[in-house]
Tab-separated table of C-alpha atoms in Angstrom:
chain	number	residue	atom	x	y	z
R	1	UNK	CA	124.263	124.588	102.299
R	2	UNK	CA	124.772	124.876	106.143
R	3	UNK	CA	122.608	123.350	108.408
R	4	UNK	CA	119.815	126.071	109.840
R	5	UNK	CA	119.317	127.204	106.192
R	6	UNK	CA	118.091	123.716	105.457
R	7	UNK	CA	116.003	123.705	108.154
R	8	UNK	CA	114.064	126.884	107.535
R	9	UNK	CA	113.628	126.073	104.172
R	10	UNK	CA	112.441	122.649	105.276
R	11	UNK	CA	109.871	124.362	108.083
R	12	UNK	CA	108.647	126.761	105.233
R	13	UNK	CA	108.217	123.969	102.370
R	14	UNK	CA	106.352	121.953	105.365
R	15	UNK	CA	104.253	124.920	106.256
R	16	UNK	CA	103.552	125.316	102.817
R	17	UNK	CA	101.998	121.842	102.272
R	18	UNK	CA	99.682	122.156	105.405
R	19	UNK	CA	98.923	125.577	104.031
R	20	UNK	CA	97.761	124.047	100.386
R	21	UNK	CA	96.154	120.634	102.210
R	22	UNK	CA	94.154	123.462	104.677
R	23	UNK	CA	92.876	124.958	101.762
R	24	UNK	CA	91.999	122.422	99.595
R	25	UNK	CA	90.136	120.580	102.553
R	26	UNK	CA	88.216	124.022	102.475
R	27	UNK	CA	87.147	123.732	98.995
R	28	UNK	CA	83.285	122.274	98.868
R	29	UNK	CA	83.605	120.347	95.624
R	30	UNK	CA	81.016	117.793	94.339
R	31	UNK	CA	83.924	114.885	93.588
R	32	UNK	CA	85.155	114.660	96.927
R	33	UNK	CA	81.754	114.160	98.288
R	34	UNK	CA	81.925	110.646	96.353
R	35	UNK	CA	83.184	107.314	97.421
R	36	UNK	CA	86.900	107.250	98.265
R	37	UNK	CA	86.632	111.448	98.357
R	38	UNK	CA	89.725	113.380	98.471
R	39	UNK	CA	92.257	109.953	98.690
R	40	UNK	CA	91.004	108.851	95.260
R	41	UNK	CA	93.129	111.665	93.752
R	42	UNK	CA	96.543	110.901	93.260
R	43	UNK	CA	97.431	114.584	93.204
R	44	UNK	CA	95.937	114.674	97.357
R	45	UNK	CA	97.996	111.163	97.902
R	46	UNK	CA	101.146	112.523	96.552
R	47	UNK	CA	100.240	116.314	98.819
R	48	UNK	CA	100.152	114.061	102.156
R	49	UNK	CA	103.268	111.977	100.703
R	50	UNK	CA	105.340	115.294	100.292
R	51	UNK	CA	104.012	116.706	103.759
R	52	UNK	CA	104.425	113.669	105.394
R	53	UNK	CA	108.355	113.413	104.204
R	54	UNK	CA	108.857	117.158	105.109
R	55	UNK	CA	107.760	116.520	108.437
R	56	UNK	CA	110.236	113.588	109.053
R	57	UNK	CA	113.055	116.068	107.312
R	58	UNK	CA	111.940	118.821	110.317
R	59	UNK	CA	111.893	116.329	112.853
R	60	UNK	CA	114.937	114.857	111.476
R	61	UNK	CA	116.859	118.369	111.869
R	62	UNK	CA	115.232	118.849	115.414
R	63	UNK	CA	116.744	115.633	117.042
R	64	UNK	CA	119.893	116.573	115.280
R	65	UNK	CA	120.323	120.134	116.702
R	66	UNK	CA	119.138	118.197	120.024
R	67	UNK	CA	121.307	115.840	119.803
R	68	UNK	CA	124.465	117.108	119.112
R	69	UNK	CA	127.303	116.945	121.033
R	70	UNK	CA	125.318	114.481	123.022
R	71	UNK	CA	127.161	111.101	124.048
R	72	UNK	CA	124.081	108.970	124.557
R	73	UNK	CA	124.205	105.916	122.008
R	74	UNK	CA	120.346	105.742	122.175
R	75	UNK	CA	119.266	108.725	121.031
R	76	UNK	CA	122.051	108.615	118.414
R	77	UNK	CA	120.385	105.328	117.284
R	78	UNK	CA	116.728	106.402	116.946
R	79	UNK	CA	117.835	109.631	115.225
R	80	UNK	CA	119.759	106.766	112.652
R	81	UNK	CA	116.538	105.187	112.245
R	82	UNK	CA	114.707	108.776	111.829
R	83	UNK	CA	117.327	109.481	108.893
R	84	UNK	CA	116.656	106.282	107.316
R	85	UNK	CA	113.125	106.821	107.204
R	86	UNK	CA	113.469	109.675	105.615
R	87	UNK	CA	115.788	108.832	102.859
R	88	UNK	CA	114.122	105.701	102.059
R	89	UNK	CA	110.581	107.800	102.060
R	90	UNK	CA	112.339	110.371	99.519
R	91	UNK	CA	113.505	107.472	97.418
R	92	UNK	CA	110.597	105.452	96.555
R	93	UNK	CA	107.792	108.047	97.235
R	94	UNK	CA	108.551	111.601	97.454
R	95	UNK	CA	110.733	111.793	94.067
R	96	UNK	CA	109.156	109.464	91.988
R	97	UNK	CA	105.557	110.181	92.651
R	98	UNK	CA	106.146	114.136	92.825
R	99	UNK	CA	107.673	114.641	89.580
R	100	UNK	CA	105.358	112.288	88.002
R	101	UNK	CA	102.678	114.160	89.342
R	102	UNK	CA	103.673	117.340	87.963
R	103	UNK	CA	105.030	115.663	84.585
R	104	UNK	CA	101.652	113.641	84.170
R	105	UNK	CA	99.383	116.307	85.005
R	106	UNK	CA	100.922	119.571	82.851
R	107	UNK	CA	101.410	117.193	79.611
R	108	UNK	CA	97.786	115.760	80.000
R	109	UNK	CA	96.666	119.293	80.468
R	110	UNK	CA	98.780	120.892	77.517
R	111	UNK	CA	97.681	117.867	75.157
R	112	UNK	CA	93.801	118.523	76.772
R	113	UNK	CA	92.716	119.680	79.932
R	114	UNK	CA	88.886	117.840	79.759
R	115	UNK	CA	90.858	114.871	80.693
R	116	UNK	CA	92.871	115.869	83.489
R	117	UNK	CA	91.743	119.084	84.838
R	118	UNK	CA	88.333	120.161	83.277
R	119	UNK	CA	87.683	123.989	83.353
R	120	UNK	CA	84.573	123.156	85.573
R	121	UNK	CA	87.362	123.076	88.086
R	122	UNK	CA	88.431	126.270	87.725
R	123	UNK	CA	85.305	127.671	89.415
R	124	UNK	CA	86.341	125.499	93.203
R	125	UNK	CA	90.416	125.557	92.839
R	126	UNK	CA	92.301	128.988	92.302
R	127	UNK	CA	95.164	129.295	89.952
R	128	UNK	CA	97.934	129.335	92.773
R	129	UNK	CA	96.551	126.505	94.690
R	130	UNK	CA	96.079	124.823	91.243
R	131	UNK	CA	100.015	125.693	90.835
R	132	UNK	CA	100.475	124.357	94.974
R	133	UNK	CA	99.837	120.805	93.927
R	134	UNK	CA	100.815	120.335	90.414
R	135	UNK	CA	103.538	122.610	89.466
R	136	UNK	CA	105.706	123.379	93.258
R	137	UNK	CA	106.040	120.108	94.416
R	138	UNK	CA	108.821	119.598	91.219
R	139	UNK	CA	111.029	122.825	92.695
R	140	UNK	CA	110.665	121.878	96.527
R	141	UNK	CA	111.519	118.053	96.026
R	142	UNK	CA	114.632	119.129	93.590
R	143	UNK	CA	115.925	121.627	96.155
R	144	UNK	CA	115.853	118.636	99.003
R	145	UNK	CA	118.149	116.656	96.598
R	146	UNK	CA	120.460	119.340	95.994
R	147	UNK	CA	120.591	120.172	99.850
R	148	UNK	CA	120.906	117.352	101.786
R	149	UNK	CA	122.492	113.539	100.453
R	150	UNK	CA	119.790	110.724	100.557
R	151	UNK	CA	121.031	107.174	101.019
R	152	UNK	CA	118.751	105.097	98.515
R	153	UNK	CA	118.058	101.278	99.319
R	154	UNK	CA	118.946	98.622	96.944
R	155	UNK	CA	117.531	99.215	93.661
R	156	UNK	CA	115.978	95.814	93.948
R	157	UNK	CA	113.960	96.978	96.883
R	158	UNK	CA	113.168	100.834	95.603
R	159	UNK	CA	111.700	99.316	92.404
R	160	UNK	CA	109.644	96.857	94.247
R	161	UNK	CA	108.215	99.252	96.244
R	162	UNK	CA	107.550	101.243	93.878
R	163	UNK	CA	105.818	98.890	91.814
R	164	UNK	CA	104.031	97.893	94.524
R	165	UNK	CA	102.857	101.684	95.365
R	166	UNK	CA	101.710	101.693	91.483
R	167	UNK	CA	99.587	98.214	91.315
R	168	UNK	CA	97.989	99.562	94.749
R	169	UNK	CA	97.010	102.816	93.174
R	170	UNK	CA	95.463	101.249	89.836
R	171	UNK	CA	93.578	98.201	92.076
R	172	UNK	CA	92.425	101.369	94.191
R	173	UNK	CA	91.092	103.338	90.879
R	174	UNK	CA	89.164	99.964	89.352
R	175	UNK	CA	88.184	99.277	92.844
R	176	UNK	CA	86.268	102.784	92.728
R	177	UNK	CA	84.944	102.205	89.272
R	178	UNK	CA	83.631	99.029	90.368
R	179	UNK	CA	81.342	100.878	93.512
R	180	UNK	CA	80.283	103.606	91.916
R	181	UNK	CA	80.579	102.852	87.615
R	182	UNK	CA	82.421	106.305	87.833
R	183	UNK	CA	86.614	106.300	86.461
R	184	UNK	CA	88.119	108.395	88.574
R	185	UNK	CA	89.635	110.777	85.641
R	186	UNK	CA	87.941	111.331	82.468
R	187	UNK	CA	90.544	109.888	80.327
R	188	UNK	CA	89.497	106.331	81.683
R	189	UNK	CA	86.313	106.950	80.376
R	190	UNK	CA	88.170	107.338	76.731
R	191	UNK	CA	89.810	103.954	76.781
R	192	UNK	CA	88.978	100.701	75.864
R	193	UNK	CA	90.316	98.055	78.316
R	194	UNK	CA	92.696	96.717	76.359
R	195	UNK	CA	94.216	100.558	76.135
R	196	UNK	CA	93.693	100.757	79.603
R	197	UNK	CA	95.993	97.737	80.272
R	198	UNK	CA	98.567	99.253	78.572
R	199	UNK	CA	98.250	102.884	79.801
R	200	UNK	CA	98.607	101.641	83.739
R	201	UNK	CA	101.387	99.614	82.470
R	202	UNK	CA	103.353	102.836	81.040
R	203	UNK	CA	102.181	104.778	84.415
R	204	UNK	CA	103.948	102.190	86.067
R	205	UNK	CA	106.936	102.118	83.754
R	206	UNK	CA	107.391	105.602	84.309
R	207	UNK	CA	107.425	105.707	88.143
R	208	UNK	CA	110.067	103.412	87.936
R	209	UNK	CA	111.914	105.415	85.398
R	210	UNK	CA	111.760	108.408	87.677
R	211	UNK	CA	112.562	106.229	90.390
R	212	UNK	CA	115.774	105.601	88.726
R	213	UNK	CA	116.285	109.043	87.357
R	214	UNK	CA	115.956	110.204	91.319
R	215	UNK	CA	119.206	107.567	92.126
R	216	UNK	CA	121.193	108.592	89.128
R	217	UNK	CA	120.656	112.520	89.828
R	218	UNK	CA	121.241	111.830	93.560
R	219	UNK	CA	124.363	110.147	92.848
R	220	UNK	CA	125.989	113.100	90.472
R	221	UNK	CA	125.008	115.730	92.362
R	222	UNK	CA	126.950	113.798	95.610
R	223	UNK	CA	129.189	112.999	93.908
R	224	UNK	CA	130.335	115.833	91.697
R	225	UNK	CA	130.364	117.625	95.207
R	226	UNK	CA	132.347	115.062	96.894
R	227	UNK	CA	135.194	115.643	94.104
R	228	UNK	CA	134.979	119.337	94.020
R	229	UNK	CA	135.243	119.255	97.720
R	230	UNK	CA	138.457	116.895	97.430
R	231	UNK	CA	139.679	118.834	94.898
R	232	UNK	CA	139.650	122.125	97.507
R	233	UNK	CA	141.592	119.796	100.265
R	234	UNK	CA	144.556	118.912	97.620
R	235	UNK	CA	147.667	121.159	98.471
R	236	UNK	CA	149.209	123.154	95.637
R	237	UNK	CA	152.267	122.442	93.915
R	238	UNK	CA	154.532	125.309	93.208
């Protein structure tokens, strides 16, 4: 896909986010007037995670356009560091948390809403901005892979992070539970501790899997691309 097209669609999935965050900030509900409020949410964490990454791709594609053609080595450098960022942030954040966001949430919610999503919920959060943070983010964050090539780190050093993003998260949910004797979702409240153990342990598991699954689908869609664009360049034998 050629450049500007990338960049609207970038500006638009940005605009997007800040027009679901907006909203959602709006929304007088009891829970985030509680200890940790909105941030104890992983669906809000991975929202400012996605907006935050569209906002380096945008400000990636600025310094590009402004930069082009241009000789000086500087700016050439920061806008190498500015790239970086942003495929290491798409890597070990964007990806992994945003499809496991929308994976997590819609089987919880097919298998029983009360512990995800009750329908108390419905009455503070309309459908489509219901949709904004649990079902779009999948779409958007496949059609940044298709469209632009992201150079992942080491797997050594995705995974770690990842890992690490995961152990913070869980010490982050007990840590509420310890202040206010509240779990953060109701499906806590139907574990013992010993199931508990084990159900962070498969969260964690599963970001890494999608971690992976980000690299591997990264890597074929390059890839393939590279070798049907090589296969275009070969000359025809008569």
């Amino acid at each position: 896909m050629a450049l500007v097209p990338c960049q609207v669609l970038r500006v638009a999935i940005l605009l997007s986010y800040f027009s679901i965050l907006c909203t959602y900030k709006a929304i007088d509900m009891p829970a985030r007037q509680t200890y940790g409020g909105s941030w104890k949410f992983l669906t809000f964490i991975n929202l400012v995670i996605q907006a935050v990454f569209f906002g380096i791709c945008v400000l990636s594609d600025l310094s590009s356009l402004l930069t082009k053609g241009s000789d000086n080595q500087e700016q050439e450098r920061q806008l190498k560091k500015l790239i970086s960022l942003r495929d290491w942030m798409m890597a070990v954040l964007a990806f992994p948390v945003g499809v496991f966001v929308v994976t997590m949430f819609w089987s919880l919610y097919i298998y029983d809403r009360e512990v995800i999503y009750p329908k108390l919920l419905d009455n503070f959060i309309p459908a489509w901005l219901n949709h904004g943070m649990h079902t779009t983010v999948l779409p958007f964050i496949l059609i940044e892979m298709r469209t632009t090539h992201h150079q992942y780190p080491s797997r050594t050093c995705g995974l770690a992070t990842i890992c690490t993003f995961s152990v913070g998260y869980i010490l982050w949910v007990y840590w509420i539970h310890q202040v206010t004797g509240v779990w953060v979702y109701p499906l806590l409240d139907h574990l013992s501790p010993g199931a508990k153990v084990i159900f962070f342990a498969t969260v964690t598991i599963i970001l890494n899997i999608f971690y992976l699954l980000g690299e591997v689908l990264n890597n074929y869609i390059w890839d393939t691309q590279k070798c049907m664009e090589e296969g275009k360049e070969k000359p025809k034998v008569d």
